[in-house]
Amino acid sequence: MPNPRIEKLDTGRIALIMSVALEEFARHRYRDASFNRIIKASQMAKGTMYYYFTSKEDLFMTLYKATVREFNRLLPLTRQLPRQKQHYWQTTQELLEGLEQTLLQKPGISQFVLNFLVGGEQQDDHPARATALSVDAWLQQWINQGQLLGVLRSDLTATRLTAITWGLWQAIHPLRTPASGAGDQSTVIIDLLQRLLRPDMVNSQRPVPSLDTGDVPGDLNF
């Protein structure tokens, strides 16, 4: 939990620390990020920094709570699973377009968030592990629903299709391969996902297990 002492810092100083920390955590995975580099770039004495932030984790969580708010506007779109086959890909593209716009508007913040969502940062000691796991579980529910509606292939488990989806996203998300205009990247991703995941990619299908979680997926843990 963020240290209440940071409220004593003036606006300019806290802005500098957050800017330096954001750059460090966006450039490096959590384990590789250096608290000492952040202290040095923030032009603060080590003792002073530790007075306000007791550890790298403390600073990370302060930054985390300030940045994930940028993605809150996407939450309403995630709370209702598509109920009809013809709406599945349309709803999925709307989600991707909203995510793409957010990523491109705030690339520094977005890279910071993407690092712990798609970088395999689900170790027990990662401060944002709960968020990474909740997003992964939500995506798996979304894919499972697609299987139940018959729009996604069922010869592979939802867990395997989730891994494929994350792999594709990591390879061509908007910050890695910017497209020419808003919405372009989401269109490319949707096209590739359909080519990889649609049922006619396989000759035979196995029965899909029933989904007992109802129509509303669990909330993302931001």
PDB file of N, CA, C and O in Angstrom, residues 145-206:
ATOM      1  N   GLN A 145     -16.515 -18.911 -23.891  1.00  0.00           N
ATOM      2  CA  GLN A 145     -17.831 -18.517 -24.398  1.00  0.00           C
ATOM      3  C   GLN A 145     -17.875 -18.605 -25.920  1.00  0.00           C
ATOM      4  O   GLN A 145     -18.879 -19.030 -26.504  1.00  0.00           O
ATOM      5  N   GLY A 146     -16.778 -18.223 -26.570  1.00  0.00           N
ATOM      6  CA  GLY A 146     -16.710 -18.345 -28.020  1.00  0.00           C
ATOM      7  C   GLY A 146     -16.809 -19.778 -28.480  1.00  0.00           C
ATOM      8  O   GLY A 146     -17.427 -20.090 -29.513  1.00  0.00           O
ATOM      9  N   GLN A 147     -16.220 -20.693 -27.708  1.00  0.00           N
ATOM     10  CA  GLN A 147     -16.344 -22.115 -28.028  1.00  0.00           C
ATOM     11  C   GLN A 147     -17.783 -22.585 -27.872  1.00  0.00           C
ATOM     12  O   GLN A 147     -18.302 -23.338 -28.695  1.00  0.00           O
ATOM     13  N   LEU A 148     -18.433 -22.158 -26.809  1.00  0.00           N
ATOM     14  CA  LEU A 148     -19.825 -22.555 -26.577  1.00  0.00           C
ATOM     15  C   LEU A 148     -20.749 -22.033 -27.678  1.00  0.00           C
ATOM     16  O   LEU A 148     -21.709 -22.694 -28.067  1.00  0.00           O
ATOM     17  N   LEU A 149     -20.448 -20.836 -28.205  1.00  0.00           N
ATOM     18  CA  LEU A 149     -21.259 -20.261 -29.272  1.00  0.00           C
ATOM     19  C   LEU A 149     -20.927 -20.858 -30.635  1.00  0.00           C
ATOM     20  O   LEU A 149     -21.648 -20.632 -31.608  1.00  0.00           O
ATOM     21  N   GLY A 150     -19.834 -21.620 -30.711  1.00  0.00           N
ATOM     22  CA  GLY A 150     -19.458 -22.247 -31.968  1.00  0.00           C
ATOM     23  C   GLY A 150     -18.662 -21.369 -32.903  1.00  0.00           C
ATOM     24  O   GLY A 150     -18.503 -21.698 -34.079  1.00  0.00           O
ATOM     25  N   VAL A 151     -18.121 -20.245 -32.396  1.00  0.00           N
ATOM     26  CA  VAL A 151     -17.341 -19.360 -33.268  1.00  0.00           C
ATOM     27  C   VAL A 151     -15.837 -19.585 -33.113  1.00  0.00           C
ATOM     28  O   VAL A 151     -15.056 -19.056 -33.897  1.00  0.00           O
ATOM     29  N   LEU A 152     -15.443 -20.370 -32.102  1.00  0.00           N
ATOM     30  CA  LEU A 152     -14.040 -20.688 -31.905  1.00  0.00           C
ATOM     31  C   LEU A 152     -13.845 -22.199 -31.951  1.00  0.00           C
ATOM     32  O   LEU A 152     -14.722 -22.953 -31.540  1.00  0.00           O
ATOM     33  N   ARG A 153     -12.698 -22.613 -32.437  1.00  0.00           N
ATOM     34  CA  ARG A 153     -12.398 -24.033 -32.560  1.00  0.00           C
ATOM     35  C   ARG A 153     -12.406 -24.696 -31.180  1.00  0.00           C
ATOM     36  O   ARG A 153     -12.042 -24.087 -30.178  1.00  0.00           O
ATOM     37  N   SER A 154     -12.823 -25.949 -31.147  1.00  0.00           N
ATOM     38  CA  SER A 154     -12.936 -26.668 -29.884  1.00  0.00           C
ATOM     39  C   SER A 154     -12.027 -27.893 -29.808  1.00  0.00           C
ATOM     40  O   SER A 154     -12.133 -28.686 -28.879  1.00  0.00           O
ATOM     41  N   ASP A 155     -11.138 -28.056 -30.792  1.00  0.00           N
ATOM     42  CA  ASP A 155     -10.197 -29.160 -30.711  1.00  0.00           C
ATOM     43  C   ASP A 155      -9.077 -28.866 -29.720  1.00  0.00           C
ATOM     44  O   ASP A 155      -8.343 -29.766 -29.319  1.00  0.00           O
ATOM     45  N   LEU A 156      -8.954 -27.591 -29.331  1.00  0.00           N
ATOM     46  CA  LEU A 156      -7.984 -27.190 -28.324  1.00  0.00           C
ATOM     47  C   LEU A 156      -8.734 -26.630 -27.119  1.00  0.00           C
ATOM     48  O   LEU A 156      -9.819 -26.072 -27.260  1.00  0.00           O
ATOM     49  N   THR A 157      -8.154 -26.767 -25.947  1.00  0.00           N
ATOM     50  CA  THR A 157      -8.799 -26.261 -24.744  1.00  0.00           C
ATOM     51  C   THR A 157      -8.785 -24.736 -24.725  1.00  0.00           C
ATOM     52  O   THR A 157      -7.978 -24.089 -25.414  1.00  0.00           O
ATOM     53  N   ALA A 158      -9.674 -24.162 -23.911  1.00  0.00           N
ATOM     54  CA  ALA A 158      -9.694 -22.705 -23.760  1.00  0.00           C
ATOM     55  C   ALA A 158      -8.363 -22.206 -23.209  1.00  0.00           C
ATOM     56  O   ALA A 158      -7.900 -21.118 -23.572  1.00  0.00           O
ATOM     57  N   THR A 159      -7.733 -22.998 -22.364  1.00  0.00           N
ATOM     58  CA  THR A 159      -6.432 -22.611 -21.817  1.00  0.00           C
ATOM     59  C   THR A 159      -5.394 -22.494 -22.920  1.00  0.00           C
ATOM     60  O   THR A 159      -4.614 -21.533 -22.971  1.00  0.00           O
ATOM     61  N   ARG A 160      -5.392 -23.463 -23.847  1.00  0.00           N
ATOM     62  CA  ARG A 160      -4.431 -23.421 -24.947  1.00  0.00           C
ATOM     63  C   ARG A 160      -4.734 -22.250 -25.889  1.00  0.00           C
ATOM     64  O   ARG A 160      -3.813 -21.565 -26.346  1.00  0.00           O
ATOM     65  N   LEU A 161      -5.998 -22.003 -26.171  1.00  0.00           N
ATOM     66  CA  LEU A 161      -6.360 -20.887 -27.051  1.00  0.00           C
ATOM     67  C   LEU A 161      -6.032 -19.547 -26.398  1.00  0.00           C
ATOM     68  O   LEU A 161      -5.676 -18.581 -27.085  1.00  0.00           O
ATOM     69  N   THR A 162      -6.146 -19.481 -25.086  1.00  0.00           N
ATOM     70  CA  THR A 162      -5.763 -18.262 -24.374  1.00  0.00           C
ATOM     71  C   THR A 162      -4.277 -17.990 -24.553  1.00  0.00           C
ATOM     72  O   THR A 162      -3.866 -16.849 -24.804  1.00  0.00           O
ATOM     73  N   ALA A 163      -3.470 -19.028 -24.440  1.00  0.00           N
ATOM     74  CA  ALA A 163      -2.024 -18.878 -24.625  1.00  0.00           C
ATOM     75  C   ALA A 163      -1.703 -18.431 -26.049  1.00  0.00           C
ATOM     76  O   ALA A 163      -0.828 -17.572 -26.267  1.00  0.00           O
ATOM     77  N   ILE A 164      -2.407 -18.975 -27.033  1.00  0.00           N
ATOM     78  CA  ILE A 164      -2.202 -18.580 -28.433  1.00  0.00           C
ATOM     79  C   ILE A 164      -2.572 -17.110 -28.622  1.00  0.00           C
ATOM     80  O   ILE A 164      -1.854 -16.351 -29.289  1.00  0.00           O
ATOM     81  N   THR A 165      -3.680 -16.701 -28.024  1.00  0.00           N
ATOM     82  CA  THR A 165      -4.139 -15.312 -28.148  1.00  0.00           C
ATOM     83  C   THR A 165      -3.133 -14.350 -27.536  1.00  0.00           C
ATOM     84  O   THR A 165      -2.788 -13.318 -28.126  1.00  0.00           O
ATOM     85  N   TRP A 166      -2.632 -14.670 -26.338  1.00  0.00           N
ATOM     86  CA  TRP A 166      -1.623 -13.821 -25.709  1.00  0.00           C
ATOM     87  C   TRP A 166      -0.360 -13.755 -26.565  1.00  0.00           C
ATOM     88  O   TRP A 166       0.255 -12.693 -26.697  1.00  0.00           O
ATOM     89  N   GLY A 167       0.044 -14.893 -27.131  1.00  0.00           N
ATOM     90  CA  GLY A 167       1.245 -14.913 -27.960  1.00  0.00           C
ATOM     91  C   GLY A 167       1.113 -14.006 -29.174  1.00  0.00           C
ATOM     92  O   GLY A 167       2.035 -13.258 -29.517  1.00  0.00           O
ATOM     93  N   LEU A 168      -0.065 -14.062 -29.832  1.00  0.00           N
ATOM     94  CA  LEU A 168      -0.307 -13.197 -30.982  1.00  0.00           C
ATOM     95  C   LEU A 168      -0.302 -11.734 -30.562  1.00  0.00           C
ATOM     96  O   LEU A 168       0.305 -10.884 -31.224  1.00  0.00           O
ATOM     97  N   TRP A 169      -0.959 -11.451 -29.437  1.00  0.00           N
ATOM     98  CA  TRP A 169      -1.021 -10.064 -28.961  1.00  0.00           C
ATOM     99  C   TRP A 169       0.376  -9.529 -28.651  1.00  0.00           C
ATOM    100  O   TRP A 169       0.715  -8.401 -29.011  1.00  0.00           O
ATOM    101  N   GLN A 170       1.207 -10.328 -27.998  1.00  0.00           N
ATOM    102  CA  GLN A 170       2.560  -9.899 -27.676  1.00  0.00           C
ATOM    103  C   GLN A 170       3.358  -9.576 -28.929  1.00  0.00           C
ATOM    104  O   GLN A 170       4.195  -8.672 -28.938  1.00  0.00           O
ATOM    105  N   ALA A 171       3.099 -10.321 -30.001  1.00  0.00           N
ATOM    106  CA  ALA A 171       3.876 -10.153 -31.230  1.00  0.00           C
ATOM    107  C   ALA A 171       3.515  -8.886 -31.980  1.00  0.00           C
ATOM    108  O   ALA A 171       4.382  -8.240 -32.580  1.00  0.00           O
ATOM    109  N   ILE A 172       2.226  -8.498 -31.955  1.00  0.00           N
ATOM    110  CA  ILE A 172       1.819  -7.397 -32.845  1.00  0.00           C
ATOM    111  C   ILE A 172       0.944  -6.362 -32.161  1.00  0.00           C
ATOM    112  O   ILE A 172       0.198  -5.659 -32.840  1.00  0.00           O
ATOM    113  N   HIS A 173       1.014  -6.218 -30.836  1.00  0.00           N
ATOM    114  CA  HIS A 173       0.180  -5.192 -30.209  1.00  0.00           C
ATOM    115  C   HIS A 173       0.624  -3.806 -30.680  1.00  0.00           C
ATOM    116  O   HIS A 173       1.742  -3.624 -31.177  1.00  0.00           O
ATOM    117  N   PRO A 174      -0.231  -2.780 -30.562  1.00  0.00           N
ATOM    118  CA  PRO A 174       0.016  -1.471 -31.164  1.00  0.00           C
ATOM    119  C   PRO A 174       1.325  -0.807 -30.773  1.00  0.00           C
ATOM    120  O   PRO A 174       1.910  -0.076 -31.567  1.00  0.00           O
ATOM    121  N   LEU A 175       1.821  -1.015 -29.556  1.00  0.00           N
ATOM    122  CA  LEU A 175       3.073  -0.395 -29.157  1.00  0.00           C
ATOM    123  C   LEU A 175       4.278  -1.056 -29.810  1.00  0.00           C
ATOM    124  O   LEU A 175       5.329  -0.457 -29.961  1.00  0.00           O
ATOM    125  N   ARG A 176       4.117  -2.318 -30.207  1.00  0.00           N
ATOM    126  CA  ARG A 176       5.219  -3.034 -30.857  1.00  0.00           C
ATOM    127  C   ARG A 176       5.244  -2.764 -32.359  1.00  0.00           C
ATOM    128  O   ARG A 176       6.301  -2.564 -32.953  1.00  0.00           O
ATOM    129  N   THR A 177       4.064  -2.781 -32.993  1.00  0.00           N
ATOM    130  CA  THR A 177       3.977  -2.574 -34.438  1.00  0.00           C
ATOM    131  C   THR A 177       2.861  -1.588 -34.736  1.00  0.00           C
ATOM    132  O   THR A 177       1.757  -1.981 -35.099  1.00  0.00           O
ATOM    133  N   PRO A 178       3.111  -0.276 -34.574  1.00  0.00           N
ATOM    134  CA  PRO A 178       2.062   0.721 -34.785  1.00  0.00           C
ATOM    135  C   PRO A 178       1.492   0.655 -36.187  1.00  0.00           C
ATOM    136  O   PRO A 178       2.208   0.492 -37.169  1.00  0.00           O
ATOM    137  N   ALA A 179       0.162   0.755 -36.274  1.00  0.00           N
ATOM    138  CA  ALA A 179      -0.511   0.765 -37.567  1.00  0.00           C
ATOM    139  C   ALA A 179      -0.678   2.206 -38.035  1.00  0.00           C
ATOM    140  O   ALA A 179      -0.323   3.154 -37.354  1.00  0.00           O
ATOM    141  N   SER A 180      -1.270   2.387 -39.203  1.00  0.00           N
ATOM    142  CA  SER A 180      -1.343   3.718 -39.811  1.00  0.00           C
ATOM    143  C   SER A 180      -2.417   4.594 -39.206  1.00  0.00           C
ATOM    144  O   SER A 180      -2.355   5.813 -39.312  1.00  0.00           O
ATOM    145  N   GLY A 181      -3.413   4.030 -38.566  1.00  0.00           N
ATOM    146  CA  GLY A 181      -4.485   4.841 -38.011  1.00  0.00           C
ATOM    147  C   GLY A 181      -5.236   4.107 -36.931  1.00  0.00           C
ATOM    148  O   GLY A 181      -5.070   2.903 -36.740  1.00  0.00           O
ATOM    149  N   ALA A 182      -6.060   4.863 -36.174  1.00  0.00           N
ATOM    150  CA  ALA A 182      -6.821   4.263 -35.081  1.00  0.00           C
ATOM    151  C   ALA A 182      -7.731   3.159 -35.610  1.00  0.00           C
ATOM    152  O   ALA A 182      -8.427   3.326 -36.600  1.00  0.00           O
ATOM    153  N   GLY A 183      -7.729   2.038 -34.949  1.00  0.00           N
ATOM    154  CA  GLY A 183      -8.580   0.929 -35.349  1.00  0.00           C
ATOM    155  C   GLY A 183      -7.921  -0.026 -36.315  1.00  0.00           C
ATOM    156  O   GLY A 183      -8.385  -1.156 -36.486  1.00  0.00           O
ATOM    157  N   ASP A 184      -6.827   0.406 -36.973  1.00  0.00           N
ATOM    158  CA  ASP A 184      -6.172  -0.463 -37.960  1.00  0.00           C
ATOM    159  C   ASP A 184      -5.592  -1.709 -37.324  1.00  0.00           C
ATOM    160  O   ASP A 184      -5.733  -2.815 -37.839  1.00  0.00           O
ATOM    161  N   GLN A 185      -4.923  -1.545 -36.174  1.00  0.00           N
ATOM    162  CA  GLN A 185      -4.262  -2.673 -35.541  1.00  0.00           C
ATOM    163  C   GLN A 185      -5.276  -3.695 -35.039  1.00  0.00           C
ATOM    164  O   GLN A 185      -5.067  -4.899 -35.161  1.00  0.00           O
ATOM    165  N   SER A 186      -6.387  -3.211 -34.478  1.00  0.00           N
ATOM    166  CA  SER A 186      -7.395  -4.140 -33.975  1.00  0.00           C
ATOM    167  C   SER A 186      -8.000  -4.951 -35.113  1.00  0.00           C
ATOM    168  O   SER A 186      -8.311  -6.136 -34.949  1.00  0.00           O
ATOM    169  N   THR A 187      -8.140  -4.344 -36.285  1.00  0.00           N
ATOM    170  CA  THR A 187      -8.664  -5.063 -37.448  1.00  0.00           C
ATOM    171  C   THR A 187      -7.709  -6.185 -37.859  1.00  0.00           C
ATOM    172  O   THR A 187      -8.131  -7.305 -38.168  1.00  0.00           O
ATOM    173  N   VAL A 188      -6.412  -5.887 -37.856  1.00  0.00           N
ATOM    174  CA  VAL A 188      -5.405  -6.890 -38.196  1.00  0.00           C
ATOM    175  C   VAL A 188      -5.427  -8.032 -37.190  1.00  0.00           C
ATOM    176  O   VAL A 188      -5.394  -9.214 -37.553  1.00  0.00           O
ATOM    177  N   ILE A 189      -5.503  -7.682 -35.894  1.00  0.00           N
ATOM    178  CA  ILE A 189      -5.496  -8.702 -34.852  1.00  0.00           C
ATOM    179  C   ILE A 189      -6.732  -9.590 -34.953  1.00  0.00           C
ATOM    180  O   ILE A 189      -6.645 -10.824 -34.849  1.00  0.00           O
ATOM    181  N   ILE A 190      -7.901  -8.971 -35.183  1.00  0.00           N
ATOM    182  CA  ILE A 190      -9.130  -9.748 -35.322  1.00  0.00           C
ATOM    183  C   ILE A 190      -9.025 -10.705 -36.500  1.00  0.00           C
ATOM    184  O   ILE A 190      -9.404 -11.881 -36.417  1.00  0.00           O
ATOM    185  N   ASP A 191      -8.504 -10.223 -37.620  1.00  0.00           N
ATOM    186  CA  ASP A 191      -8.360 -11.076 -38.804  1.00  0.00           C
ATOM    187  C   ASP A 191      -7.453 -12.271 -38.509  1.00  0.00           C
ATOM    188  O   ASP A 191      -7.786 -13.418 -38.857  1.00  0.00           O
ATOM    189  N   LEU A 192      -6.332 -12.021 -37.843  1.00  0.00           N
ATOM    190  CA  LEU A 192      -5.409 -13.108 -37.525  1.00  0.00           C
ATOM    191  C   LEU A 192      -6.017 -14.082 -36.510  1.00  0.00           C
ATOM    192  O   LEU A 192      -5.846 -15.304 -36.631  1.00  0.00           O
ATOM    193  N   LEU A 193      -6.726 -13.547 -35.518  1.00  0.00           N
ATOM    194  CA  LEU A 193      -7.366 -14.418 -34.538  1.00  0.00           C
ATOM    195  C   LEU A 193      -8.411 -15.319 -35.199  1.00  0.00           C
ATOM    196  O   LEU A 193      -8.512 -16.514 -34.889  1.00  0.00           O
ATOM    197  N   GLN A 194      -9.190 -14.751 -36.119  1.00  0.00           N
ATOM    198  CA  GLN A 194     -10.192 -15.558 -36.809  1.00  0.00           C
ATOM    199  C   GLN A 194      -9.530 -16.657 -37.631  1.00  0.00           C
ATOM    200  O   GLN A 194     -10.024 -17.790 -37.672  1.00  0.00           O
ATOM    201  N   ARG A 195      -8.429 -16.332 -38.269  1.00  0.00           N
ATOM    202  CA  ARG A 195      -7.731 -17.342 -39.070  1.00  0.00           C
ATOM    203  C   ARG A 195      -7.179 -18.463 -38.189  1.00  0.00           C
ATOM    204  O   ARG A 195      -7.135 -19.629 -38.592  1.00  0.00           O
ATOM    205  N   LEU A 196      -6.744 -18.107 -36.980  1.00  0.00           N
ATOM    206  CA  LEU A 196      -6.163 -19.101 -36.076  1.00  0.00           C
ATOM    207  C   LEU A 196      -7.216 -19.888 -35.296  1.00  0.00           C
ATOM    208  O   LEU A 196      -7.026 -21.081 -35.022  1.00  0.00           O
ATOM    209  N   LEU A 197      -8.317 -19.234 -34.924  1.00  0.00           N
ATOM    210  CA  LEU A 197      -9.214 -19.811 -33.929  1.00  0.00           C
ATOM    211  C   LEU A 197     -10.564 -20.261 -34.449  1.00  0.00           C
ATOM    212  O   LEU A 197     -11.308 -20.912 -33.714  1.00  0.00           O
ATOM    213  N   ARG A 198     -10.909 -19.952 -35.679  1.00  0.00           N
ATOM    214  CA  ARG A 198     -12.256 -20.302 -36.137  1.00  0.00           C
ATOM    215  C   ARG A 198     -12.396 -21.822 -36.304  1.00  0.00           C
ATOM    216  O   ARG A 198     -11.416 -22.530 -36.570  1.00  0.00           O
ATOM    217  N   PRO A 199     -13.607 -22.324 -36.174  1.00  0.00           N
ATOM    218  CA  PRO A 199     -13.830 -23.783 -36.200  1.00  0.00           C
ATOM    219  C   PRO A 199     -13.428 -24.469 -37.496  1.00  0.00           C
ATOM    220  O   PRO A 199     -13.007 -25.621 -37.479  1.00  0.00           O
ATOM    221  N   ASP A 200     -13.537 -23.779 -38.626  1.00  0.00           N
ATOM    222  CA  ASP A 200     -13.236 -24.451 -39.890  1.00  0.00           C
ATOM    223  C   ASP A 200     -11.739 -24.630 -40.124  1.00  0.00           C
ATOM    224  O   ASP A 200     -11.319 -25.090 -41.184  1.00  0.00           O
ATOM    225  N   MET A 201     -10.927 -24.267 -39.122  1.00  0.00           N
ATOM    226  CA  MET A 201      -9.498 -24.532 -39.213  1.00  0.00           C
ATOM    227  C   MET A 201      -9.177 -25.994 -38.896  1.00  0.00           C
ATOM    228  O   MET A 201      -8.056 -26.450 -39.083  1.00  0.00           O
ATOM    229  N   VAL A 202     -10.170 -26.721 -38.396  1.00  0.00           N
ATOM    230  CA  VAL A 202      -9.953 -28.128 -38.076  1.00  0.00           C
ATOM    231  C   VAL A 202     -11.027 -28.968 -38.733  1.00  0.00           C
ATOM    232  O   VAL A 202     -12.124 -28.503 -39.025  1.00  0.00           O
ATOM    233  N   ASN A 203     -10.711 -30.250 -38.957  1.00  0.00           N
ATOM    234  CA  ASN A 203     -11.659 -31.141 -39.618  1.00  0.00           C
ATOM    235  C   ASN A 203     -12.692 -31.713 -38.656  1.00  0.00           C
ATOM    236  O   ASN A 203     -13.817 -32.011 -39.037  1.00  0.00           O
ATOM    237  N   SER A 204     -12.302 -31.913 -37.424  1.00  0.00           N
ATOM    238  CA  SER A 204     -13.211 -32.482 -36.438  1.00  0.00           C
ATOM    239  C   SER A 204     -13.084 -31.718 -35.136  1.00  0.00           C
ATOM    240  O   SER A 204     -12.048 -31.126 -34.851  1.00  0.00           O
ATOM    241  N   GLN A 205     -14.164 -31.754 -34.367  1.00  0.00           N
ATOM    242  CA  GLN A 205     -14.179 -31.025 -33.116  1.00  0.00           C
ATOM    243  C   GLN A 205     -14.602 -31.947 -31.982  1.00  0.00           C
ATOM    244  O   GLN A 205     -15.461 -32.794 -32.150  1.00  0.00           O
ATOM    245  N   ARG A 206     -13.990 -31.719 -30.856  1.00  0.00           N
ATOM    246  CA  ARG A 206     -14.382 -32.438 -29.658  1.00  0.00           C
ATOM    247  C   ARG A 206     -15.455 -31.657 -28.930  1.00  0.00           C
ATOM    248  O   ARG A 206     -15.564 -30.447 -29.093  1.00  0.00           O
TER     249      ARG A 206
END
